């Protein structure tokens, strides 16, 4: 294979990996909430959008440093997610899935309207310490912004793994999501655990938004990335945390390579075609398990 062709493949692979990490983080939020409450939150992408806007507001409007603004955005959106659970979404647990889906779609539309009122419909750029910085490795141009996405995803996954595996709160959250009644009788505050899961899910979406903002720009429609993230969660196996990340990376790579090598317009549907093929062979997704309910 010629050097230039190999460089192109490596470049597409790097960019696709970074984009896929964003899809995977948003898909992770879908999965965390679904595992705990069996609700599908179609406003997850719009929480990403809010995280990006909040970080932009602190950096550009108020002159706060990037890292401090990053942390503030994650905390604010995380608290907002917990408040959503306590005030709105907790009330629809046990209701038909269609009602829940329509509610979360409506919440997403409301978030976009509020964002439009506060920040307008313009497109914004978030300045970061990595802006316009690149390195070259052979014939591959390595954007520091893309590297920050990949490294940030790896660090976040490691932190979440340690939290859910080794911390008492993380173990309690897993117990509450697996068997609410048993967790309640063991003295675990189930409702509080669910609010914490919503906070973590919203915080993860905010992190994805801040990481994505420098390479995708910020506008009120940024949250529609949640549609591809939902496809990533389904592809990986809805309910599987590793599957969400692998599904996101798979869709990111498919999207970049199909855009480069397939006819114009295929890029937007290629990931969904692969999704349909995988589901036809393995309906539970790549890492999903077949659930059986006893009657």
PDB file of C-alpha atoms in Angstrom:
ATOM      1  CA  UNK A   1       0.000   0.000   0.000  1.00  0.00           C
ATOM      2  CA  UNK A   2       1.373   3.416  -0.949  1.00  0.00           C
ATOM      3  CA  UNK A   3       2.406   5.730   1.860  1.00  0.00           C
ATOM      4  CA  UNK A   4      -0.137   8.413   0.995  1.00  0.00           C
ATOM      5  CA  UNK A   5      -3.012   5.901   0.977  1.00  0.00           C
ATOM      6  CA  UNK A   6      -1.901   4.493   4.332  1.00  0.00           C
ATOM      7  CA  UNK A   7      -1.604   8.001   5.757  1.00  0.00           C
ATOM      8  CA  UNK A   8      -5.148   8.743   4.602  1.00  0.00           C
ATOM      9  CA  UNK A   9      -6.466   5.605   6.292  1.00  0.00           C
ATOM     10  CA  UNK A  10      -4.637   6.430   9.524  1.00  0.00           C
ATOM     11  CA  UNK A  11      -5.912  10.008   9.399  1.00  0.00           C
ATOM     12  CA  UNK A  12      -9.492   8.869   8.898  1.00  0.00           C
ATOM     13  CA  UNK A  13      -9.069   6.286  11.635  1.00  0.00           C
ATOM     14  CA  UNK A  14      -7.838   8.890  14.129  1.00  0.00           C
ATOM     15  CA  UNK A  15     -10.615  11.340  13.301  1.00  0.00           C
ATOM     16  CA  UNK A  16     -13.246   8.589  13.301  1.00  0.00           C
ATOM     17  CA  UNK A  17     -12.022   7.357  16.680  1.00  0.00           C
ATOM     18  CA  UNK A  18     -12.382  10.853  18.154  1.00  0.00           C
ATOM     19  CA  UNK A  19     -15.878  11.354  16.722  1.00  0.00           C
ATOM     20  CA  UNK A  20     -16.831   7.855  17.844  1.00  0.00           C
ATOM     21  CA  UNK A  21     -15.693   8.626  21.392  1.00  0.00           C
ATOM     22  CA  UNK A  22     -18.226  11.471  21.514  1.00  0.00           C
ATOM     23  CA  UNK A  23     -20.988   9.180  20.258  1.00  0.00           C
ATOM     24  CA  UNK A  24     -19.899   6.623  22.830  1.00  0.00           C
ATOM     25  CA  UNK A  25     -20.041   9.092  25.733  1.00  0.00           C
ATOM     26  CA  UNK A  26     -23.560  10.209  24.845  1.00  0.00           C
ATOM     27  CA  UNK A  27     -24.582   6.572  24.324  1.00  0.00           C
ATOM     28  CA  UNK A  28     -23.136   5.838  27.758  1.00  0.00           C
ATOM     29  CA  UNK A  29     -25.611   8.326  29.224  1.00  0.00           C
ATOM     30  CA  UNK A  30     -28.481   6.540  27.477  1.00  0.00           C
ATOM     31  CA  UNK A  31     -27.335   3.212  28.902  1.00  0.00           C
ATOM     32  CA  UNK A  32     -26.768   4.397  32.482  1.00  0.00           C
ATOM     33  CA  UNK A  33     -30.304   5.768  32.728  1.00  0.00           C
ATOM     34  CA  UNK A  34     -31.878   2.779  31.000  1.00  0.00           C
ATOM     35  CA  UNK A  35     -30.101   0.263  33.228  1.00  0.00           C
ATOM     36  CA  UNK A  36     -31.321   2.071  36.341  1.00  0.00           C
ATOM     37  CA  UNK A  37     -34.850   3.132  35.436  1.00  0.00           C
ATOM     38  CA  UNK A  38     -35.699   1.448  32.100  1.00  0.00           C
ATOM     39  CA  UNK A  39     -36.368   4.930  30.716  1.00  0.00           C
ATOM     40  CA  UNK A  40     -34.959   6.087  27.376  1.00  0.00           C
ATOM     41  CA  UNK A  41     -33.896   9.720  27.647  1.00  0.00           C
ATOM     42  CA  UNK A  42     -34.081  11.275  24.179  1.00  0.00           C
ATOM     43  CA  UNK A  43     -33.032  14.618  25.671  1.00  0.00           C
ATOM     44  CA  UNK A  44     -29.537  13.233  26.300  1.00  0.00           C
ATOM     45  CA  UNK A  45     -28.086  14.957  23.250  1.00  0.00           C
ATOM     46  CA  UNK A  46     -29.574  18.277  24.315  1.00  0.00           C
ATOM     47  CA  UNK A  47     -27.822  17.969  27.680  1.00  0.00           C
ATOM     48  CA  UNK A  48     -24.612  17.758  25.633  1.00  0.00           C
ATOM     49  CA  UNK A  49     -25.616  20.990  23.912  1.00  0.00           C
ATOM     50  CA  UNK A  50     -26.290  22.702  27.252  1.00  0.00           C
ATOM     51  CA  UNK A  51     -22.906  21.596  28.588  1.00  0.00           C
ATOM     52  CA  UNK A  52     -21.135  23.126  25.597  1.00  0.00           C
ATOM     53  CA  UNK A  53     -23.071  26.392  25.902  1.00  0.00           C
ATOM     54  CA  UNK A  54     -22.505  26.693  29.665  1.00  0.00           C
ATOM     55  CA  UNK A  55     -18.754  26.189  29.237  1.00  0.00           C
ATOM     56  CA  UNK A  56     -18.706  28.738  26.394  1.00  0.00           C
ATOM     57  CA  UNK A  57     -20.609  31.235  28.545  1.00  0.00           C
ATOM     58  CA  UNK A  58     -18.119  31.023  31.401  1.00  0.00           C
ATOM     59  CA  UNK A  59     -15.062  31.176  29.123  1.00  0.00           C
ATOM     60  CA  UNK A  60     -16.166  33.925  26.712  1.00  0.00           C
ATOM     61  CA  UNK A  61     -18.691  35.991  28.672  1.00  0.00           C
ATOM     62  CA  UNK A  62     -17.134  35.880  32.118  1.00  0.00           C
ATOM     63  CA  UNK A  63     -13.460  35.239  31.361  1.00  0.00           C
ATOM     64  CA  UNK A  64     -13.234  32.083  33.460  1.00  0.00           C
ATOM     65  CA  UNK A  65     -10.322  29.764  32.680  1.00  0.00           C
ATOM     66  CA  UNK A  66     -11.058  26.828  30.401  1.00  0.00           C
ATOM     67  CA  UNK A  67     -10.561  24.078  32.985  1.00  0.00           C
ATOM     68  CA  UNK A  68     -12.593  25.866  35.652  1.00  0.00           C
ATOM     69  CA  UNK A  69     -15.362  26.512  33.103  1.00  0.00           C
ATOM     70  CA  UNK A  70     -15.207  22.847  32.087  1.00  0.00           C
ATOM     71  CA  UNK A  71     -15.711  21.751  35.696  1.00  0.00           C
ATOM     72  CA  UNK A  72     -18.504  24.276  36.272  1.00  0.00           C
ATOM     73  CA  UNK A  73     -20.349  23.101  33.148  1.00  0.00           C
ATOM     74  CA  UNK A  74     -20.184  19.464  34.264  1.00  0.00           C
ATOM     75  CA  UNK A  75     -21.381  20.277  37.797  1.00  0.00           C
ATOM     76  CA  UNK A  76     -24.205  22.579  36.657  1.00  0.00           C
ATOM     77  CA  UNK A  77     -25.543  20.203  34.003  1.00  0.00           C
ATOM     78  CA  UNK A  78     -25.147  17.268  36.399  1.00  0.00           C
ATOM     79  CA  UNK A  79     -27.202  19.035  39.070  1.00  0.00           C
ATOM     80  CA  UNK A  80     -29.741  19.931  36.393  1.00  0.00           C
ATOM     81  CA  UNK A  81     -30.017  16.245  35.464  1.00  0.00           C
ATOM     82  CA  UNK A  82     -30.647  15.301  39.092  1.00  0.00           C
ATOM     83  CA  UNK A  83     -33.293  18.033  39.360  1.00  0.00           C
ATOM     84  CA  UNK A  84     -34.997  16.709  36.216  1.00  0.00           C
ATOM     85  CA  UNK A  85     -35.240  13.289  37.805  1.00  0.00           C
ATOM     86  CA  UNK A  86     -36.695  14.586  41.054  1.00  0.00           C
ATOM     87  CA  UNK A  87     -39.199  17.004  39.535  1.00  0.00           C
ATOM     88  CA  UNK A  88     -40.286  15.452  36.227  1.00  0.00           C
ATOM     89  CA  UNK A  89     -38.996  12.061  35.213  1.00  0.00           C
ATOM     90  CA  UNK A  90     -39.483  10.206  38.478  1.00  0.00           C
ATOM     91  CA  UNK A  91     -43.213  10.748  38.078  1.00  0.00           C
ATOM     92  CA  UNK A  92     -43.386   8.822  34.796  1.00  0.00           C
ATOM     93  CA  UNK A  93     -41.618   5.658  35.958  1.00  0.00           C
ATOM     94  CA  UNK A  94     -43.998   2.785  35.259  1.00  0.00           C
ATOM     95  CA  UNK A  95     -45.864   4.691  32.560  1.00  0.00           C
ATOM     96  CA  UNK A  96     -45.989   3.401  28.952  1.00  0.00           C
ATOM     97  CA  UNK A  97     -42.681   3.813  27.125  1.00  0.00           C
ATOM     98  CA  UNK A  98     -44.351   5.899  24.419  1.00  0.00           C
ATOM     99  CA  UNK A  99     -45.339   8.519  26.995  1.00  0.00           C
ATOM    100  CA  UNK A 100     -41.796   8.614  28.380  1.00  0.00           C
ATOM    101  CA  UNK A 101     -40.278   8.937  24.912  1.00  0.00           C
ATOM    102  CA  UNK A 102     -42.601  11.802  24.005  1.00  0.00           C
ATOM    103  CA  UNK A 103     -41.845  13.518  27.318  1.00  0.00           C
ATOM    104  CA  UNK A 104     -38.083  13.387  26.827  1.00  0.00           C
ATOM    105  CA  UNK A 105     -38.403  14.535  23.197  1.00  0.00           C
ATOM    106  CA  UNK A 106     -40.490  17.453  24.456  1.00  0.00           C
ATOM    107  CA  UNK A 107     -37.885  18.245  27.106  1.00  0.00           C
ATOM    108  CA  UNK A 108     -35.205  18.307  24.418  1.00  0.00           C
ATOM    109  CA  UNK A 109     -37.251  20.767  22.349  1.00  0.00           C
ATOM    110  CA  UNK A 110     -37.721  22.920  25.448  1.00  0.00           C
ATOM    111  CA  UNK A 111     -33.966  22.910  26.145  1.00  0.00           C
ATOM    112  CA  UNK A 112     -33.276  24.070  22.583  1.00  0.00           C
ATOM    113  CA  UNK A 113     -35.840  26.866  22.913  1.00  0.00           C
ATOM    114  CA  UNK A 114     -34.344  28.056  26.199  1.00  0.00           C
ATOM    115  CA  UNK A 115     -30.840  27.895  24.711  1.00  0.00           C
ATOM    116  CA  UNK A 116     -32.054  29.971  21.762  1.00  0.00           C
ATOM    117  CA  UNK A 117     -33.455  32.607  24.125  1.00  0.00           C
ATOM    118  CA  UNK A 118     -30.224  32.816  26.126  1.00  0.00           C
ATOM    119  CA  UNK A 119     -27.533  32.385  23.475  1.00  0.00           C
ATOM    120  CA  UNK A 120     -29.423  33.036  20.237  1.00  0.00           C
ATOM    121  CA  UNK A 121     -29.254  31.005  17.048  1.00  0.00           C
ATOM    122  CA  UNK A 122     -25.693  31.997  16.125  1.00  0.00           C
ATOM    123  CA  UNK A 123     -22.817  29.545  15.821  1.00  0.00           C
ATOM    124  CA  UNK A 124     -20.077  29.879  18.430  1.00  0.00           C
ATOM    125  CA  UNK A 125     -16.497  28.689  18.783  1.00  0.00           C
ATOM    126  CA  UNK A 126     -15.143  27.557  22.139  1.00  0.00           C
ATOM    127  CA  UNK A 127     -11.490  28.564  22.618  1.00  0.00           C
ATOM    128  CA  UNK A 128      -9.438  25.880  24.349  1.00  0.00           C
ATOM    129  CA  UNK A 129      -5.773  25.325  25.255  1.00  0.00           C
ATOM    130  CA  UNK A 130      -5.654  22.923  22.290  1.00  0.00           C
ATOM    131  CA  UNK A 131      -7.143  25.237  19.642  1.00  0.00           C
ATOM    132  CA  UNK A 132      -5.355  25.188  16.270  1.00  0.00           C
ATOM    133  CA  UNK A 133      -2.539  23.028  17.658  1.00  0.00           C
ATOM    134  CA  UNK A 134      -1.428  20.016  15.655  1.00  0.00           C
ATOM    135  CA  UNK A 135       1.473  17.608  15.506  1.00  0.00           C
ATOM    136  CA  UNK A 136       2.642  15.446  12.640  1.00  0.00           C
ATOM    137  CA  UNK A 137       3.456  11.773  12.973  1.00  0.00           C
ATOM    138  CA  UNK A 138       4.770  10.688   9.617  1.00  0.00           C
ATOM    139  CA  UNK A 139       2.179  11.812   7.109  1.00  0.00           C
ATOM    140  CA  UNK A 140      -0.638  12.022   9.657  1.00  0.00           C
ATOM    141  CA  UNK A 141      -1.749  15.360  11.082  1.00  0.00           C
ATOM    142  CA  UNK A 142      -2.715  14.850  14.721  1.00  0.00           C
ATOM    143  CA  UNK A 143      -5.059  17.532  16.027  1.00  0.00           C
ATOM    144  CA  UNK A 144      -4.590  18.147  19.744  1.00  0.00           C
ATOM    145  CA  UNK A 145      -8.342  18.708  20.012  1.00  0.00           C
ATOM    146  CA  UNK A 146      -9.008  15.201  18.698  1.00  0.00           C
ATOM    147  CA  UNK A 147      -6.373  13.792  21.036  1.00  0.00           C
ATOM    148  CA  UNK A 148      -8.052  15.578  23.954  1.00  0.00           C
ATOM    149  CA  UNK A 149     -11.349  13.867  23.041  1.00  0.00           C
ATOM    150  CA  UNK A 150      -9.752  10.411  22.980  1.00  0.00           C
ATOM    151  CA  UNK A 151      -7.724  10.927  26.162  1.00  0.00           C
ATOM    152  CA  UNK A 152     -10.697  12.512  27.942  1.00  0.00           C
ATOM    153  CA  UNK A 153     -12.883   9.534  27.032  1.00  0.00           C
ATOM    154  CA  UNK A 154     -10.300   7.043  28.304  1.00  0.00           C
ATOM    155  CA  UNK A 155      -9.853   8.929  31.579  1.00  0.00           C
ATOM    156  CA  UNK A 156     -13.608   9.250  32.112  1.00  0.00           C
ATOM    157  CA  UNK A 157     -14.173   5.545  31.438  1.00  0.00           C
ATOM    158  CA  UNK A 158     -11.434   4.634  33.920  1.00  0.00           C
ATOM    159  CA  UNK A 159     -12.947   6.925  36.565  1.00  0.00           C
ATOM    160  CA  UNK A 160     -16.454   5.530  36.035  1.00  0.00           C
ATOM    161  CA  UNK A 161     -15.176   1.952  36.141  1.00  0.00           C
ATOM    162  CA  UNK A 162     -13.369   2.594  39.428  1.00  0.00           C
ATOM    163  CA  UNK A 163     -16.407   4.401  40.841  1.00  0.00           C
ATOM    164  CA  UNK A 164     -18.915   1.662  40.012  1.00  0.00           C
ATOM    165  CA  UNK A 165     -16.537  -1.158  40.986  1.00  0.00           C
ATOM    166  CA  UNK A 166     -14.804   0.012  44.143  1.00  0.00           C
ATOM    167  CA  UNK A 167     -16.826   2.797  45.791  1.00  0.00           C
ATOM    168  CA  UNK A 168     -19.678   2.045  48.193  1.00  0.00           C
ATOM    169  CA  UNK A 169     -21.938   4.520  46.413  1.00  0.00           C
ATOM    170  CA  UNK A 170     -21.156   3.010  43.021  1.00  0.00           C
ATOM    171  CA  UNK A 171     -21.890  -0.510  44.234  1.00  0.00           C
ATOM    172  CA  UNK A 172     -25.128   0.738  45.836  1.00  0.00           C
ATOM    173  CA  UNK A 173     -26.134   2.339  42.538  1.00  0.00           C
ATOM    174  CA  UNK A 174     -25.571  -0.938  40.713  1.00  0.00           C
ATOM    175  CA  UNK A 175     -27.612  -2.797  43.317  1.00  0.00           C
ATOM    176  CA  UNK A 176     -30.454  -0.282  43.010  1.00  0.00           C
ATOM    177  CA  UNK A 177     -30.476  -0.612  39.224  1.00  0.00           C
ATOM    178  CA  UNK A 178     -30.496  -4.428  39.290  1.00  0.00           C
ATOM    179  CA  UNK A 179     -33.160  -5.005  41.944  1.00  0.00           C
ATOM    180  CA  UNK A 180     -34.918  -1.977  43.391  1.00  0.00           C
ATOM    181  CA  UNK A 181     -36.946  -3.851  45.994  1.00  0.00           C
ATOM    182  CA  UNK A 182     -33.995  -5.843  47.340  1.00  0.00           C
ATOM    183  CA  UNK A 183     -31.873  -2.684  47.450  1.00  0.00           C
ATOM    184  CA  UNK A 184     -34.625  -0.880  49.371  1.00  0.00           C
ATOM    185  CA  UNK A 185     -34.820  -3.648  51.982  1.00  0.00           C
ATOM    186  CA  UNK A 186     -31.037  -3.513  52.350  1.00  0.00           C
ATOM    187  CA  UNK A 187     -31.324   0.135  53.352  1.00  0.00           C
ATOM    188  CA  UNK A 188     -30.139   1.663  50.086  1.00  0.00           C
ATOM    189  CA  UNK A 189     -31.890   4.981  49.309  1.00  0.00           C
ATOM    190  CA  UNK A 190     -33.073   3.920  45.863  1.00  0.00           C
ATOM    191  CA  UNK A 191     -34.584   7.255  44.818  1.00  0.00           C
ATOM    192  CA  UNK A 192     -31.423   9.093  45.796  1.00  0.00           C
ATOM    193  CA  UNK A 193     -29.351   6.591  43.811  1.00  0.00           C
ATOM    194  CA  UNK A 194     -31.513   7.205  40.742  1.00  0.00           C
ATOM    195  CA  UNK A 195     -31.054  10.964  41.061  1.00  0.00           C
ATOM    196  CA  UNK A 196     -27.304  10.404  41.273  1.00  0.00           C
ATOM    197  CA  UNK A 197     -27.402   8.259  38.141  1.00  0.00           C
ATOM    198  CA  UNK A 198     -29.239  11.045  36.313  1.00  0.00           C
ATOM    199  CA  UNK A 199     -26.633  13.519  37.558  1.00  0.00           C
ATOM    200  CA  UNK A 200     -23.773  11.326  36.338  1.00  0.00           C
ATOM    201  CA  UNK A 201     -25.476  10.759  32.990  1.00  0.00           C
ATOM    202  CA  UNK A 202     -26.052  14.489  32.488  1.00  0.00           C
ATOM    203  CA  UNK A 203     -22.491  15.232  33.600  1.00  0.00           C
ATOM    204  CA  UNK A 204     -21.114  12.737  31.076  1.00  0.00           C
ATOM    205  CA  UNK A 205     -23.187  14.445  28.362  1.00  0.00           C
ATOM    206  CA  UNK A 206     -21.758  17.820  29.427  1.00  0.00           C
ATOM    207  CA  UNK A 207     -18.216  16.439  29.209  1.00  0.00           C
ATOM    208  CA  UNK A 208     -18.961  15.167  25.704  1.00  0.00           C
ATOM    209  CA  UNK A 209     -20.339  18.586  24.753  1.00  0.00           C
ATOM    210  CA  UNK A 210     -17.281  20.473  25.982  1.00  0.00           C
ATOM    211  CA  UNK A 211     -14.921  18.031  24.251  1.00  0.00           C
ATOM    212  CA  UNK A 212     -16.901  18.210  21.003  1.00  0.00           C
ATOM    213  CA  UNK A 213     -17.443  21.983  20.933  1.00  0.00           C
ATOM    214  CA  UNK A 214     -13.989  23.005  19.618  1.00  0.00           C
ATOM    215  CA  UNK A 215     -14.209  20.691  16.593  1.00  0.00           C
ATOM    216  CA  UNK A 216     -17.934  20.901  15.816  1.00  0.00           C
ATOM    217  CA  UNK A 217     -18.802  24.477  16.847  1.00  0.00           C
ATOM    218  CA  UNK A 218     -21.747  25.240  19.136  1.00  0.00           C
ATOM    219  CA  UNK A 219     -25.326  25.962  18.168  1.00  0.00           C
ATOM    220  CA  UNK A 220     -28.765  25.018  19.430  1.00  0.00           C
ATOM    221  CA  UNK A 221     -28.920  22.002  17.094  1.00  0.00           C
ATOM    222  CA  UNK A 222     -25.745  20.420  18.460  1.00  0.00           C
ATOM    223  CA  UNK A 223     -27.894  18.061  20.532  1.00  0.00           C
ATOM    224  CA  UNK A 224     -29.150  16.194  17.466  1.00  0.00           C
ATOM    225  CA  UNK A 225     -25.946  14.196  17.744  1.00  0.00           C
ATOM    226  CA  UNK A 226     -27.962  12.242  20.294  1.00  0.00           C
ATOM    227  CA  UNK A 227     -29.746  10.440  17.436  1.00  0.00           C
ATOM    228  CA  UNK A 228     -26.488   8.853  16.298  1.00  0.00           C
ATOM    229  CA  UNK A 229     -25.525   8.182  19.894  1.00  0.00           C
ATOM    230  CA  UNK A 230     -28.813   6.342  20.387  1.00  0.00           C
ATOM    231  CA  UNK A 231     -27.974   4.224  17.345  1.00  0.00           C
ATOM    232  CA  UNK A 232     -24.569   3.555  18.934  1.00  0.00           C
ATOM    233  CA  UNK A 233     -26.212   2.390  22.160  1.00  0.00           C
ATOM    234  CA  UNK A 234     -28.508   0.045  20.218  1.00  0.00           C
ATOM    235  CA  UNK A 235     -25.624  -1.241  18.094  1.00  0.00           C
ATOM    236  CA  UNK A 236     -23.496  -2.010  21.137  1.00  0.00           C
ATOM    237  CA  UNK A 237     -26.395  -3.576  23.005  1.00  0.00           C
ATOM    238  CA  UNK A 238     -28.790  -1.355  24.914  1.00  0.00           C
ATOM    239  CA  UNK A 239     -27.919  -1.852  28.571  1.00  0.00           C
ATOM    240  CA  UNK A 240     -24.238  -2.660  27.983  1.00  0.00           C
ATOM    241  CA  UNK A 241     -21.787   0.030  29.104  1.00  0.00           C
ATOM    242  CA  UNK A 242     -18.811  -1.359  27.113  1.00  0.00           C
ATOM    243  CA  UNK A 243     -21.195  -1.845  24.189  1.00  0.00           C
ATOM    244  CA  UNK A 244     -22.136   1.849  24.221  1.00  0.00           C
ATOM    245  CA  UNK A 245     -18.501   2.878  23.803  1.00  0.00           C
ATOM    246  CA  UNK A 246     -17.723   0.241  21.179  1.00  0.00           C
ATOM    247  CA  UNK A 247     -20.923   1.091  19.306  1.00  0.00           C
ATOM    248  CA  UNK A 248     -20.038   4.784  19.316  1.00  0.00           C
ATOM    249  CA  UNK A 249     -16.527   4.186  18.017  1.00  0.00           C
ATOM    250  CA  UNK A 250     -17.862   1.801  15.359  1.00  0.00           C
ATOM    251  CA  UNK A 251     -20.334   4.383  14.088  1.00  0.00           C
ATOM    252  CA  UNK A 252     -17.689   7.122  14.145  1.00  0.00           C
ATOM    253  CA  UNK A 253     -15.304   5.038  12.033  1.00  0.00           C
ATOM    254  CA  UNK A 254     -18.039   3.966   9.605  1.00  0.00           C
ATOM    255  CA  UNK A 255     -19.115   7.571   9.178  1.00  0.00           C
ATOM    256  CA  UNK A 256     -15.621   8.871   8.392  1.00  0.00           C
ATOM    257  CA  UNK A 257     -14.579   6.056   6.063  1.00  0.00           C
ATOM    258  CA  UNK A 258     -17.882   5.978   4.170  1.00  0.00           C
ATOM    259  CA  UNK A 259     -17.664   9.742   3.677  1.00  0.00           C
ATOM    260  CA  UNK A 260     -14.208   9.350   2.152  1.00  0.00           C
ATOM    261  CA  UNK A 261     -14.653   6.250  -0.007  1.00  0.00           C
ATOM    262  CA  UNK A 262     -18.358   5.915  -0.801  1.00  0.00           C
ATOM    263  CA  UNK A 263     -20.623   8.115  -2.969  1.00  0.00           C
ATOM    264  CA  UNK A 264     -21.865  11.434  -1.641  1.00  0.00           C
ATOM    265  CA  UNK A 265     -24.794  11.062   0.722  1.00  0.00           C
ATOM    266  CA  UNK A 266     -23.968   7.523   1.850  1.00  0.00           C
ATOM    267  CA  UNK A 267     -22.116   8.873   4.897  1.00  0.00           C
ATOM    268  CA  UNK A 268     -25.349   9.920   6.605  1.00  0.00           C
ATOM    269  CA  UNK A 269     -26.990   6.501   6.284  1.00  0.00           C
ATOM    270  CA  UNK A 270     -24.034   4.091   6.335  1.00  0.00           C
ATOM    271  CA  UNK A 271     -24.049   3.727  10.119  1.00  0.00           C
ATOM    272  CA  UNK A 272     -27.773   2.959  10.140  1.00  0.00           C
ATOM    273  CA  UNK A 273     -27.350   0.358   7.394  1.00  0.00           C
ATOM    274  CA  UNK A 274     -24.686  -1.377   9.483  1.00  0.00           C
ATOM    275  CA  UNK A 275     -26.964  -1.100  12.526  1.00  0.00           C
ATOM    276  CA  UNK A 276     -29.794  -2.852  10.676  1.00  0.00           C
ATOM    277  CA  UNK A 277     -27.451  -5.606   9.472  1.00  0.00           C
ATOM    278  CA  UNK A 278     -26.108  -6.222  12.986  1.00  0.00           C
ATOM    279  CA  UNK A 279     -29.608  -6.287  14.487  1.00  0.00           C
ATOM    280  CA  UNK A 280     -30.775  -8.706  11.793  1.00  0.00           C
ATOM    281  CA  UNK A 281     -28.021 -11.120  12.849  1.00  0.00           C
ATOM    282  CA  UNK A 282     -27.884 -10.310  16.566  1.00  0.00           C
ATOM    283  CA  UNK A 283     -31.055  -8.498  17.723  1.00  0.00           C
ATOM    284  CA  UNK A 284     -29.647  -7.738  21.178  1.00  0.00           C
ATOM    285  CA  UNK A 285     -26.677  -5.852  19.714  1.00  0.00           C
ATOM    286  CA  UNK A 286     -22.977  -6.657  19.856  1.00  0.00           C
ATOM    287  CA  UNK A 287     -22.651  -6.862  23.650  1.00  0.00           C
ATOM    288  CA  UNK A 288     -26.288  -7.104  24.709  1.00  0.00           C
ATOM    289  CA  UNK A 289     -27.862 -10.079  26.412  1.00  0.00           C
ATOM    290  CA  UNK A 290     -31.231 -11.643  25.764  1.00  0.00           C
ATOM    291  CA  UNK A 291     -33.555 -10.902  28.653  1.00  0.00           C
ATOM    292  CA  UNK A 292     -36.293 -13.304  29.679  1.00  0.00           C
ATOM    293  CA  UNK A 293     -39.164 -12.352  31.928  1.00  0.00           C
ATOM    294  CA  UNK A 294     -40.841 -14.939  34.093  1.00  0.00           C
ATOM    295  CA  UNK A 295     -44.622 -14.997  34.008  1.00  0.00           C
TER     296      UNK A 295
END
